[in-house]
Amino acid sequence: MRVRADTALCVSTGSCALTAPEVFDLGEDDGVVVVLVESPPDEQRETVGRAVRACPAGVLSLAP
Amino acid sequence: MNRHTDTPAGTELLDLPMPEPRTCPFGPAPVYDRLRAEAPVTRVACPTGLTAWLVSRYADVRDVLGDAERFSSRPGQVVHLMAHADPERPIGEGEFTRMDGPEYQRFRRHMGPEISSPRRLAKLRPLVRAVVDERIGALAAAGPPADLYQDFAIPVTTASIGGLVGVPYADRDLFHTAASGVFSDVTDQVQLAAAVRPLQGYLFELVRRRRVEPEDDALSRMVARAPSAEPPFSDVELVAMSAVMLVAGFDSTATALAHGVLALLNDPGQWARLRDDPSLVPGTVEEMVRLFGGGAGIVREATVDTEIGGRPVAKGDYVILAIQSANHDPEAFPDPGRLDVARDTEGHLGFGHGTHQCFGQQTARLELTVALEALVRRVPSLRLAAPLADVPFKTGTSVVGPERVPVTWDEILPAEGEGP
Ligand code: HEM
């Protein structure tokens, strides 16, 4: 599983970072999503999936 | 005006349905059940004179909110209800809630780290806990009964957002007064300006002071980061951002808390479930926001000739998204009117959806969670002190909810780490 982030769309709601803090963070200076782990382990699939769906702006997607 | 809806969808002009707490204290006006089924995208006349499309199904509301290119926020969130709102007036400096695209993102990204980052929220939690414990202590000292809205919810959310931004509790009247102007449906432009001006003057001063003597608060950090933004933020913009946080940040959350606790106490089985298993609190908070969030609905404007749910909508048409109706759509949430503390609420629209989704949602969640956890733990015997039918609801405001929540209790337990 690979995480993709189209950061141009980010509106800084922090939902991804709060849902899956091991995988996402919110930049302290620019307020833009930071992907901490690009290929998270499979056991995090459910949490990462929820984080991706929690983004209201369609920034995040998952590739196999 | 013709109120019949039994002709083909959208061929008649319906009056915009308004909240009816007397008949439906925990949901949208009953007519929405029929609109979703028969006229999901229909023409309405609003109290402000605006004519718009009213969209009531979950799938359609979510589609429109999720597509800022076809549906702009330019008219303003609640121009369908507010006498002072003019969808065509020019956008003021720093009035980001009516902007779209990169111009808009610049604001959200400047505020995001202060209000939405896991680090910030972890630091905010002890502040909110202290405020909540202090307020519950005050309820204990005064003894029952009390009004959970004015005596608990409003002070808690006021102190929390003030503490976050950096405005002392003693100065709260400034943003309370501004908010009563902004959210009242009868204030005109002149009255609105008068209600907001003292807050703006105060914040201008505060911005200047924090630039010279920064403190550990959101305003100081936003001021410090302002010159490195692209383009740098002006003082007018900094004032606008902090004013919005304060004005939008207390009654929204206090009303959701009061409304939610009212619903829980009205359904003692659900309250007992929560008391027995406080791990259900965060899910309950989402359920409260699903049930009550966005009660006033929000407005967009079509930027192109397009369609919603198969119905043609012309460029320049106004569209009202009935968020609460969407969240009560049985296609999205089974038995939608039922308060269920263990419900799967994923995808609810109580904070909106798309790029303009509530920017205070993480602080709202934090405040609601901490407050509800403390109430179920410290005041397990909490109950309504009046029948539901006697609970008054607010009128004349876009923040829909109870005006008072009379409660009583047998005993209040000490705060954690506090002696009995
Ligand atoms: C339970 C409490 C709350 C609810 C139900 C709520 C609901 C909403 C909704 C539905 C929207 C979407 C508007 C749109 O799409 O045009 C919104 C936007 C907004 N909310 Fe909240 N809100 C709450 C708490 C807060 C708090 C605590 C703050 C401030 C700290 C806040 C500040 C805002 C602002 C500034 C916007 C406009 C965002 C934009 O246009 O970019 N809200 N809120």
Coordinates of C-alpha atoms and ligand atoms in Angstrom, one line a residue:
Chain A
M1 CA 0.0 0.0 0.0
R2 CA 1.3 3.4 -1.0
V3 CA 0.0 6.8 0.2
R4 CA -0.3 9.6 -2.3
A5 CA -0.8 13.3 -1.3
D6 CA -1.8 16.0 -3.7
T7 CA -0.6 18.7 -1.4
A8 CA -1.7 21.5 -3.6
L9 CA -5.3 20.8 -2.4
C10 CA -4.6 20.7 1.3
V11 CA -6.7 23.0 3.5
S12 CA -5.1 22.1 6.8
T13 CA -8.0 20.4 8.7
G14 CA -5.6 18.0 10.4
S15 CA -8.1 15.1 10.1
C16 CA -5.5 12.8 8.5
A17 CA -2.9 13.5 11.2
L18 CA -5.4 13.0 14.0
T19 CA -6.8 9.8 12.5
A20 CA -3.4 8.1 11.7
P21 CA -0.7 10.0 13.5
E22 CA 2.0 7.4 12.7
V23 CA 1.5 8.1 9.0
F24 CA 0.5 11.8 8.6
D25 CA 1.4 15.1 10.2
L26 CA 0.5 18.7 9.7
G27 CA 3.4 21.0 8.9
E28 CA 4.1 23.4 11.7
D29 CA 5.0 26.3 9.5
D30 CA 3.1 25.8 6.3
G31 CA 0.0 24.0 7.6
V32 CA 0.3 21.4 4.8
V33 CA 0.0 17.6 5.2
V34 CA 3.3 15.7 5.7
V35 CA 3.3 12.0 4.7
L36 CA 5.6 10.4 7.4
V37 CA 5.4 6.9 6.0
E38 CA 4.8 6.5 2.3
S39 CA 4.4 2.7 2.4
P40 CA 2.7 2.0 5.7
P41 CA 2.6 -1.7 6.8
D42 CA -0.5 -3.7 5.9
E43 CA -1.8 -3.8 9.5
Q44 CA -2.4 -0.1 9.4
R45 CA -4.6 -0.4 6.3
E46 CA -7.8 0.2 8.1
T47 CA -6.6 3.3 10.0
V48 CA -4.9 4.8 7.0
G49 CA -8.0 4.1 4.9
R50 CA -10.1 6.0 7.4
A51 CA -7.6 8.9 7.4
V52 CA -7.7 9.1 3.6
R53 CA -11.5 9.2 3.6
A54 CA -11.5 11.8 6.4
C55 CA -9.8 14.3 4.1
P56 CA -12.6 16.7 3.0
A57 CA -10.5 18.1 0.1
G58 CA -9.6 14.9 -1.7
V59 CA -5.8 15.4 -1.1
L60 CA -5.1 11.7 -0.2
S61 CA -5.3 8.5 -2.1
L62 CA -4.1 4.9 -1.7
A63 CA -2.4 2.9 -4.4
P64 CA -1.8 -0.9 -4.0
Chain B
M1 CA -46.3 31.9 -1.3
N2 CA -47.3 28.4 -2.4
R3 CA -46.4 25.7 0.1
H4 CA -47.5 22.6 -1.9
T5 CA -44.8 20.1 -2.8
D6 CA -46.9 17.5 -4.5
T7 CA -46.2 18.7 -8.0
P8 CA -43.1 17.6 -9.9
A9 CA -39.9 18.6 -8.2
G10 CA -38.9 22.2 -8.6
T11 CA -41.8 23.6 -10.5
E12 CA -43.1 25.6 -7.6
L13 CA -41.5 28.1 -5.2
L14 CA -41.6 26.8 -1.7
D15 CA -40.9 28.9 1.4
L16 CA -37.5 27.8 2.8
P17 CA -38.4 25.3 5.6
M18 CA -37.1 26.7 9.0
P19 CA -36.2 24.6 12.1
E20 CA -39.2 23.6 14.1
P21 CA -37.9 22.6 17.5
R22 CA -41.4 22.5 19.0
T23 CA -42.4 19.6 16.7
C24 CA -39.0 18.2 16.1
P25 CA -36.4 19.1 18.8
F26 CA -33.7 16.8 17.5
G27 CA -34.0 16.9 13.7
P28 CA -34.6 19.1 10.7
A29 CA -38.2 20.4 10.0
P30 CA -40.4 17.4 9.3
V31 CA -41.1 18.5 5.7
Y32 CA -37.6 17.4 4.7
D33 CA -38.6 13.7 4.8
R34 CA -41.0 14.5 1.9
L35 CA -38.6 16.8 0.1
R36 CA -35.8 14.1 0.1
A37 CA -38.3 11.6 -1.4
E38 CA -40.2 13.9 -3.8
A39 CA -38.3 17.1 -4.5
P40 CA -34.7 16.6 -3.5
V41 CA -33.6 19.7 -5.5
T42 CA -36.3 22.3 -5.4
R43 CA -36.8 26.1 -5.7
V44 CA -37.2 28.0 -2.4
A45 CA -37.8 31.6 -1.4
C46 CA -35.7 32.6 1.6
P47 CA -36.6 35.0 4.4
T48 CA -34.0 37.4 3.1
G49 CA -35.6 37.6 -0.3
L50 CA -33.1 35.3 -2.0
T51 CA -34.4 32.6 -4.3
A52 CA -32.3 29.4 -4.4
W53 CA -32.2 25.7 -5.0
L54 CA -32.7 23.7 -1.8
V55 CA -30.8 20.4 -1.8
S56 CA -31.8 17.9 0.8
R57 CA -30.4 14.4 0.0
Y58 CA -27.1 13.2 1.5
A59 CA -25.5 12.2 -1.8
D60 CA -26.3 15.6 -3.5
V61 CA -25.3 17.7 -0.6
R62 CA -22.0 15.9 -0.3
D63 CA -21.4 16.3 -4.1
V64 CA -22.0 20.0 -4.1
L65 CA -19.9 20.7 -1.0
G66 CA -17.1 18.6 -2.4
D67 CA -16.8 20.5 -5.6
A68 CA -15.6 24.1 -5.0
E69 CA -14.9 24.6 -8.7
R70 CA -18.6 24.2 -9.7
F71 CA -20.0 25.7 -6.4
S72 CA -18.3 28.7 -5.0
S73 CA -18.5 30.0 -1.4
R74 CA -18.6 33.6 -2.5
P75 CA -22.2 34.5 -1.4
G76 CA -21.4 33.7 2.2
Q77 CA -22.4 30.8 4.4
V78 CA -25.8 32.0 5.7
V79 CA -27.0 34.7 3.3
H80 CA -30.3 32.8 3.1
L81 CA -31.1 33.8 6.7
M82 CA -29.3 36.9 7.6
A83 CA -30.7 40.4 7.1
H84 CA -27.2 41.9 7.0
A85 CA -25.9 39.4 4.5
D86 CA -25.6 40.5 0.8
P87 CA -24.3 37.7 -1.5
E88 CA -23.1 40.3 -4.0
R89 CA -21.1 42.6 -1.8
P90 CA -17.4 42.7 -2.5
I91 CA -15.2 40.4 -0.4
G92 CA -13.6 42.3 2.5
E93 CA -9.9 42.1 3.2
G94 CA -9.3 38.9 5.1
E95 CA -12.9 37.7 4.6
F96 CA -11.6 34.2 3.8
T97 CA -14.9 32.3 4.4
R98 CA -16.1 33.7 1.1
M99 CA -12.9 33.0 -0.9
D100 CA -12.0 29.9 -3.0
G101 CA -8.8 28.4 -4.4
P102 CA -5.2 29.3 -3.5
E103 CA -6.3 32.7 -2.2
Y104 CA -8.5 30.9 0.3
Q105 CA -5.9 28.1 1.1
R106 CA -3.4 30.8 2.2
F107 CA -5.7 31.6 5.2
R108 CA -6.6 28.0 6.1
R109 CA -2.9 27.0 6.1
H110 CA -1.9 29.9 8.3
M111 CA -4.5 29.0 10.9
G112 CA -4.3 25.2 10.6
P113 CA -1.2 24.6 12.7
E114 CA -2.8 26.6 15.6
I115 CA -6.1 24.9 15.6
S116 CA -5.8 21.5 14.0
S117 CA -2.4 20.0 14.5
P118 CA -2.0 17.0 16.9
R119 CA 0.7 18.8 18.9
R120 CA -1.4 21.9 19.4
L121 CA -4.4 19.9 20.4
A122 CA -2.4 17.9 22.9
K123 CA -1.4 21.2 24.5
L124 CA -4.9 22.5 24.5
R125 CA -6.4 19.5 26.2
P126 CA -5.2 20.3 29.7
L127 CA -6.5 23.8 29.4
V128 CA -9.9 22.6 28.4
R129 CA -9.9 20.0 31.2
A130 CA -9.1 22.7 33.8
V131 CA -11.9 24.9 32.5
V132 CA -14.4 22.0 32.5
D133 CA -13.4 20.9 36.0
E134 CA -13.6 24.4 37.3
R135 CA -17.1 24.9 35.8
I136 CA -18.3 21.6 37.2
G137 CA -16.9 22.7 40.6
A138 CA -18.9 25.9 40.3
L139 CA -22.1 23.9 39.6
A140 CA -21.4 21.8 42.7
A141 CA -20.8 25.0 44.8
A142 CA -24.1 26.6 43.6
G143 CA -26.1 23.4 43.9
P144 CA -28.9 22.1 41.6
P145 CA -30.7 23.1 39.5
A146 CA -28.7 24.7 36.7
D147 CA -28.8 25.7 33.1
L148 CA -26.4 23.4 31.3
Y149 CA -26.2 25.8 28.4
Q150 CA -25.5 29.2 30.0
D151 CA -23.9 27.9 33.3
F152 CA -21.7 25.3 31.7
A153 CA -21.4 25.0 27.9
I154 CA -21.0 28.8 27.1
P155 CA -18.3 29.4 29.8
V156 CA -16.4 26.3 28.9
T157 CA -16.3 27.0 25.1
T158 CA -15.6 30.7 25.7
A159 CA -12.7 30.1 28.0
S160 CA -11.3 27.4 25.7
I161 CA -11.3 29.4 22.4
G162 CA -10.2 32.6 24.3
G163 CA -7.3 30.6 25.8
L164 CA -6.4 29.2 22.5
V165 CA -6.3 32.5 20.6
G166 CA -4.9 34.5 23.6
V167 CA -7.8 36.6 24.8
P168 CA -8.3 36.7 28.6
Y169 CA -11.7 35.5 29.9
A170 CA -12.4 38.9 31.3
D171 CA -12.5 40.3 27.8
R172 CA -15.1 37.8 26.5
D173 CA -17.9 40.4 26.2
L174 CA -16.1 41.8 23.1
F175 CA -16.5 38.6 21.1
H176 CA -19.9 37.6 22.6
T177 CA -21.3 40.9 21.5
A178 CA -19.8 40.6 18.0
A179 CA -21.2 37.1 17.7
S180 CA -24.7 38.1 18.7
G181 CA -24.5 40.6 15.8
V182 CA -23.1 38.2 13.3
F183 CA -25.4 35.3 14.0
S184 CA -28.6 37.3 14.5
D185 CA -31.0 37.2 11.6
V186 CA -32.3 40.7 12.2
T187 CA -29.1 42.8 12.5
D188 CA -28.7 45.1 9.6
Q189 CA -25.3 46.2 8.1
V190 CA -25.0 49.2 10.4
Q191 CA -25.8 47.3 13.6
L192 CA -23.4 44.6 12.5
A193 CA -20.6 47.0 12.0
A194 CA -21.3 48.5 15.4
A195 CA -21.3 45.0 17.1
V196 CA -18.0 44.0 15.5
R197 CA -16.0 47.2 15.7
P198 CA -15.0 47.1 19.4
L199 CA -13.6 43.6 18.9
Q200 CA -11.7 44.6 15.8
G201 CA -10.2 47.6 17.6
Y202 CA -9.2 45.4 20.5
L203 CA -7.6 42.8 18.3
F204 CA -5.6 45.4 16.3
E205 CA -4.1 46.5 19.6
L206 CA -3.5 42.9 20.6
V207 CA -1.8 42.1 17.3
R208 CA 0.6 45.0 17.8
R209 CA 1.3 44.0 21.4
R210 CA 2.0 40.3 20.6
R211 CA 4.4 41.3 17.8
V212 CA 6.5 43.1 20.4
E213 CA 5.9 40.7 23.3
P214 CA 4.8 37.3 22.0
E215 CA 3.1 34.9 24.4
D216 CA 2.4 31.2 24.1
D217 CA -0.8 31.6 22.1
A218 CA -2.2 31.2 18.6
L219 CA -2.3 34.9 17.9
S220 CA 1.4 35.4 18.8
R221 CA 2.4 32.5 16.5
M222 CA 0.2 33.7 13.6
V223 CA 1.7 37.2 14.0
A224 CA 5.2 35.8 14.1
R225 CA 4.7 33.6 11.0
A226 CA 2.8 36.4 9.1
P227 CA 5.9 38.0 7.3
S228 CA 7.0 34.6 5.8
A229 CA 3.6 33.8 4.2
E230 CA 3.2 34.3 0.5
P231 CA 2.2 37.1 0.3
P232 CA 2.8 38.2 3.9
F233 CA -0.4 38.7 6.1
S234 CA -1.5 42.3 6.8
D235 CA -2.7 43.3 10.3
V236 CA -6.2 43.6 8.9
E237 CA -6.0 39.9 7.8
L238 CA -4.6 38.9 11.2
V239 CA -7.4 40.6 12.9
A240 CA -10.0 39.0 10.6
M241 CA -8.6 35.5 11.3
S242 CA -8.5 35.9 15.0
A243 CA -12.0 37.5 15.1
V244 CA -13.5 34.6 13.1
M245 CA -11.9 32.1 15.5
L246 CA -13.4 33.8 18.5
V247 CA -16.8 34.6 17.0
A248 CA -17.4 31.3 15.3
G249 CA -15.7 29.3 18.0
F250 CA -17.8 29.4 21.2
D251 CA -21.6 29.3 20.6
S252 CA -21.3 26.7 17.8
T253 CA -19.7 24.3 20.2
A254 CA -21.7 25.3 23.3
T255 CA -25.0 24.8 21.4
A256 CA -23.9 21.4 20.1
L257 CA -23.0 20.4 23.7
A258 CA -26.2 21.7 25.2
H259 CA -28.3 20.1 22.4
G260 CA -26.4 16.9 22.6
V261 CA -26.7 16.6 26.4
L262 CA -30.4 17.4 26.2
A263 CA -30.9 14.6 23.7
L264 CA -28.9 12.2 25.9
L265 CA -30.8 13.0 29.0
N266 CA -34.0 12.7 27.1
D267 CA -33.0 9.1 26.3
P268 CA -31.9 7.8 29.7
G269 CA -30.8 4.4 28.2
Q270 CA -28.3 6.2 26.0
W271 CA -27.0 8.3 28.9
A272 CA -26.6 5.1 31.0
R273 CA -24.7 3.4 28.2
L274 CA -22.3 6.3 28.0
R275 CA -21.9 6.4 31.8
D276 CA -21.1 2.7 31.9
D277 CA -18.7 2.9 29.0
P278 CA -17.0 6.3 28.6
S279 CA -14.9 4.9 25.7
L280 CA -18.1 5.6 23.7
V281 CA -17.7 9.4 24.3
P282 CA -15.8 10.3 21.1
G283 CA -18.3 8.4 19.0
T284 CA -21.1 10.1 20.8
V285 CA -19.6 13.5 20.0
E286 CA -19.7 12.6 16.3
E287 CA -23.3 11.4 16.6
M288 CA -24.2 14.7 18.3
V289 CA -22.7 16.7 15.4
R290 CA -24.4 14.4 12.9
L291 CA -27.8 15.0 14.5
F292 CA -27.5 18.8 15.1
G293 CA -24.6 20.2 13.0
G294 CA -25.3 22.7 10.2
G295 CA -29.0 23.1 11.2
A296 CA -29.2 26.5 9.4
G297 CA -27.9 25.1 6.1
I298 CA -25.2 26.7 4.0
V299 CA -25.1 28.5 0.7
R300 CA -23.1 28.1 -2.5
E301 CA -23.3 29.7 -6.0
A302 CA -23.0 27.7 -9.2
T303 CA -20.0 28.9 -11.2
V304 CA -21.1 27.1 -14.4
D305 CA -24.2 25.7 -16.0
T306 CA -24.4 22.3 -14.3
E307 CA -26.7 19.9 -12.6
I308 CA -27.5 18.6 -9.2
G309 CA -29.0 15.1 -8.9
G310 CA -30.0 15.3 -12.5
R311 CA -31.7 18.7 -12.3
P312 CA -30.2 21.5 -14.4
V313 CA -28.8 24.4 -12.4
A314 CA -27.7 27.6 -14.1
K315 CA -24.5 29.5 -13.6
G316 CA -25.1 32.2 -11.0
D317 CA -27.9 30.2 -9.2
Y318 CA -27.7 30.1 -5.4
V319 CA -27.8 26.7 -3.8
I320 CA -28.7 25.9 -0.1
L321 CA -27.3 22.7 1.3
A322 CA -29.6 21.3 4.0
I323 CA -26.9 19.7 6.0
Q324 CA -29.1 18.5 8.8
S325 CA -31.5 17.0 6.3
A326 CA -28.6 15.2 4.6
N327 CA -27.5 13.8 7.9
H328 CA -31.0 12.5 8.5
D329 CA -31.2 10.8 5.1
P330 CA -32.1 7.1 5.6
E331 CA -30.0 6.3 2.5
A332 CA -26.9 7.4 4.4
F333 CA -27.8 6.6 8.0
P334 CA -30.2 3.8 9.0
D335 CA -33.0 5.0 11.4
P336 CA -31.4 8.4 11.1
G337 CA -33.5 10.2 13.7
R338 CA -32.4 7.9 16.5
L339 CA -29.6 9.0 18.8
D340 CA -27.2 6.1 19.0
V341 CA -24.1 6.5 21.0
A342 CA -22.5 3.5 19.2
R343 CA -23.5 4.5 15.7
D344 CA -21.0 4.4 12.8
T345 CA -21.1 8.1 11.8
E346 CA -18.3 8.0 9.2
G347 CA -18.9 10.5 6.4
H348 CA -21.4 12.6 8.3
L349 CA -21.7 16.2 7.1
G350 CA -22.2 18.0 10.5
F351 CA -19.0 19.9 10.0
G352 CA -19.6 20.3 6.3
H353 CA -17.5 18.7 3.6
G354 CA -15.0 19.9 0.9
T355 CA -12.5 22.7 1.2
H356 CA -14.7 24.9 3.4
Q357 CA -15.3 22.1 6.0
C358 CA -15.3 23.5 9.5
F359 CA -11.9 24.8 10.4
G360 CA -12.6 24.6 14.1
Q361 CA -13.7 21.0 14.0
Q362 CA -10.8 19.6 15.9
T363 CA -11.1 22.0 18.8
A364 CA -14.9 21.5 18.8
R365 CA -14.3 17.7 19.0
L366 CA -11.7 18.2 21.8
E367 CA -14.0 20.5 23.9
L368 CA -17.1 18.3 23.4
T369 CA -15.2 15.1 24.3
V370 CA -13.5 16.5 27.4
A371 CA -16.8 18.1 28.6
L372 CA -18.9 15.0 28.0
E373 CA -16.3 12.7 29.6
A374 CA -16.2 14.9 32.7
L375 CA -20.0 15.1 32.9
V376 CA -20.6 11.3 32.8
R377 CA -17.8 10.7 35.3
R378 CA -18.4 13.5 37.8
V379 CA -22.2 13.9 37.5
P380 CA -23.6 10.4 36.8
S381 CA -27.0 11.3 38.2
L382 CA -27.4 14.2 35.8
R383 CA -31.0 14.5 34.5
L384 CA -33.5 17.0 33.1
A385 CA -35.2 19.3 35.6
A386 CA -38.1 20.1 33.3
P387 CA -40.1 18.1 30.7
L388 CA -38.6 18.3 27.1
A389 CA -41.8 20.2 26.0
D390 CA -40.9 23.1 28.4
V391 CA -37.3 23.5 27.1
P392 CA -37.2 26.7 25.1
F393 CA -35.3 26.9 21.8
K394 CA -33.4 29.9 20.4
T395 CA -35.1 31.9 17.7
G396 CA -33.7 34.5 15.3
T397 CA -30.2 33.0 15.1
S398 CA -28.4 30.7 12.7
V399 CA -26.9 28.7 15.6
V400 CA -29.9 26.4 16.1
G401 CA -30.4 24.8 19.5
P402 CA -31.9 25.0 23.0
E403 CA -32.0 28.4 24.8
R404 CA -31.8 26.7 28.2
V405 CA -31.2 23.1 29.3
P406 CA -32.5 22.9 32.9
V407 CA -30.7 20.1 34.7
T408 CA -30.5 18.7 38.2
W409 CA -28.4 16.0 40.0
D410 CA -27.9 14.2 43.3
E411 CA -24.2 14.4 43.7
I412 CA -21.1 15.8 42.0
L413 CA -17.9 13.8 42.4
P414 CA -14.5 15.5 42.8
A415 CA -12.3 16.1 39.8
E416 CA -9.5 13.6 39.2
G417 CA -6.6 14.3 41.6
E418 CA -8.9 16.4 43.8
G419 CA -9.8 15.3 47.3
P420 CA -13.3 14.3 48.1
Ligands
HEM1 C1 -19.8 21.5 17.1 C2 -19.4 22.7 16.7 C3 -19.4 23.2 15.3 C4 -20.2 22.8 14.2 C5 -21.4 21.9 14.2 C6 -19.7 23.6 13.1 C7 -20.2 23.5 11.8 C8 -19.6 24.1 10.7 C9 -20.0 23.8 9.3 C10 -21.2 23.0 8.9 C11 -19.2 24.6 8.5 C12 -19.2 24.5 7.0 C13 -19.5 25.8 6.3 C14 -19.3 25.8 4.8 O1 -19.0 24.8 4.2 O2 -19.4 26.9 4.2 C15 -18.3 25.3 9.4 C16 -17.4 26.2 9.0 C17 -16.6 27.0 9.8 N1 -16.5 26.8 11.2 FE1 -17.5 25.5 12.3 N2 -18.6 24.3 13.5 C18 -18.4 24.1 14.8 C19 -17.4 24.6 15.6 C20 -16.5 25.6 15.2 C21 -15.4 26.2 16.0 C22 -15.1 25.7 17.4 C23 -14.8 27.1 15.2 C24 -13.7 28.0 15.5 C25 -12.7 27.8 16.3 C26 -15.5 27.1 14.0 C27 -15.2 28.0 12.9 C28 -15.6 27.8 11.6 C29 -15.2 28.6 10.5 C30 -14.3 29.8 10.6 C31 -15.8 28.1 9.4 C32 -15.7 28.6 7.9 C33 -14.7 27.8 7.3 C34 -14.4 28.3 5.9 O3 -15.3 28.8 5.2 O4 -13.3 28.1 5.5 N3 -16.5 26.2 14.0 N4 -18.6 25.0 10.7

